[in-house]
C-alpha cells in the first residue's frame, strides 16, 4: 500500500471541491468544509492530497500539542515553554474514525492518578494531534451526535476542554475541519450542518472524456506513485506558493460596505437562520479575493461565497435537498450592488484557467444543485437503481397518489431499557444522560461515580495505612457511573398498498401520516425501513437505512392496487428484522403497520396473517398498527391485528390528535 498521496493538482474536475478546500487553507477562519456526494467521487482523495500543500509549521520540540515557539500557549499542559527555538515539520492530516470514542477524540485524563496522587496525567487525543493541521472526518453523518458536538465546539472555540469530576485540562485545538458524507446513508441535523463553513455537492462526471482521464491518472499513480507525483511536482509547488501568497495578502484585503450590503441582503433573501451565514460569507469572499490576488472584494466573490456558504443553511425541512436559486441570487446582488461587475476578472487569471489553481476563480459558476438536485426532479436517484416494482401489478394498479401535508406526531417508543445507538426515541443505557447508578468499570474508566468510589475505598483506609488527609484509592475502588438517556431505534414501516387502500384521497392521507412519522424518525436519529405489500406478494421497498429522505422518495412513488397479502407483508418484515438483528443487535425495532386490517391474498389469508403476527408477539417486538379503515361501518380488523402482534392500534385521526396521549403507555402495557 503506497504512502505517496495522489497530487492535489492531478484531481480531475471537481472544481468546487478543490476551491472550497483551498479557501479554507488560505483562511481557516472560514470554518471548514462539508463534502456531500455519492461514493467514488474523489472526496477522500482530494482531502488527503491537500495536506501536502499546506505550509510547514514550527513547533516546540517535545510538545505534544504542537505549540508555536514564537507564541507558545501559556496554558499548554506540556508547558510552560520559553519563546524561541523550535523545529519545523509538515502540517498533519489527522483522520477521525467513525467508531472513535470520546476519549480518543478529546483525550483521556487518568482519574485514578488524579485522585490518588493529585496529578493531571493527560493523554492527548486526536484534537491535539490535529492542532495547526487538518482534521478529516470521513462519513461525518455516521458519527454519534455528541462526538460531532465536541468536534464542532472545538473548531469554533479553537480549544478543547476535558473535565472529569472537577479536574480539567485545556489545550489549543485550531485546525482545518473537513467532513465528507454520502447523503444516501443519512443526513446531519440542520444545526450541525450550519456549523460547517462551506458545503460542496460532488458527483461523478457524465462526460466520457473526463472519465477516461480520471481512470488514466488513477492507474498511472497506482503503477508508479513516486514517478506520478514527480510529474506533478511543479504544479503542486505553484499551488503551494499561491496559498502562501494568499495568506500573506489576506489581512490587507478590503471588504467594503457595498460588498457587506450584498452579503446581508443575500442572507436575508434566502431566509437563513441566525448570523453565522453572514459571517462565513464575509470571510469566504475575502479569502476568494486573496486567492485571486485582489486587494478588494468584488461582486463575483460575494456570488461565489453564497454558492458555497448558503445551500446547506437554507433547508426548510429534512426532505428538502440543498440548493440555491441562482436567478434569485443574481437579482439580489444586482439590486444591492449594481450587478455582477468584475466578471472579466473572475477566475484564476486568463493565462491558465485550468492549471494548478484552476478551481480558484470558479470559472463558470458551479451548479446550484449537487448530484441530488435542488428540486424533486433529481431525487429519485436517492434510491439506487430506480424504483422497485412491487409484485402482483397489472390490472387494478393506479397512479401513485401524492402525500398529504405532514403533521407533528406523538412519540412512539419501544418499552424497556435498551443499549442501542444514541438517539432521541426510547430509554436506554448510554454514555450521556442522567446518572442512575454505579458499577465496576469493564475497561478504561470514562465516567467516574465519585460518591460510589469514595464509599468503596472508605472501609479500607486503616488497612492501607492512611496517615494524611488524602484518600488512598486503588483500582478496585473505582466505580463507573451508569447513565440513562435515549437511543435511536429501527422503525420498520409495513405499508398496505392494496386495492382496499387505493382510494386516492385515502391513500394521500396514509402517505401523509407515514411521511409525518418519517419526519419524527429523522428528528430522533432512527434507522428506517419500508416494506410494502399488494397483489400477491410483499417487497422491501427500502432496506433499513439512516437515509430517511430516501424512504420519503420511495413513499411518494408507491403504486397501489390488487389484493391484500397481509401475511406476506408481515413475514417479509419479520425476515428484515431477523437479518438486521444480525447486523446491529443492539438497535431495538419498532414495527409500524399501516393497514385497514383486511387480508385477501393467498389461501386462508386471515389465518396466515394471524400466525405471522404471532411471530412478532413471541419475540416481544414493539409494534403499532395505524388503522386506515374508513367509512361509517368499521370491522375493527386493524385492532384485532394489533392484538395478535401484541401491540396497539391507533387511527389516522388519533395519530395527530392529543387524544392519543396514552398511546405509549398502551404499547408498554401490552408488551409487559
Short mmCIF file of C-alpha atoms in Angstrom, two decimals, residues 18 25 42 151 164 315 328 354 399 407 487 567 605:
data_model
loop_
_atom_site.label_atom_id
_atom_site.label_comp_id
_atom_site.label_asym_id
_atom_site.label_seq_id
_atom_site.Cartn_x
_atom_site.Cartn_y
_atom_site.Cartn_z
CA UNK A 18 -10.92 21.97 -4.77
CA UNK A 25 -6.27 26.56 3.50
CA UNK A 42 -12.59 11.70 -5.14
CA UNK A 151 -15.72 18.35 17.40
CA UNK A 164 -13.72 14.93 34.85
CA UNK A 315 -33.07 23.78 4.01
CA UNK A 328 -32.77 34.95 -7.32
CA UNK A 354 -7.39 25.07 -15.79
CA UNK A 399 -51.13 6.06 -10.43
CA UNK A 407 -48.04 16.92 10.73
CA UNK A 487 -31.48 5.63 21.90
CA UNK A 567 -49.39 -12.34 5.80
CA UNK A 605 -55.38 -15.28 4.25
#
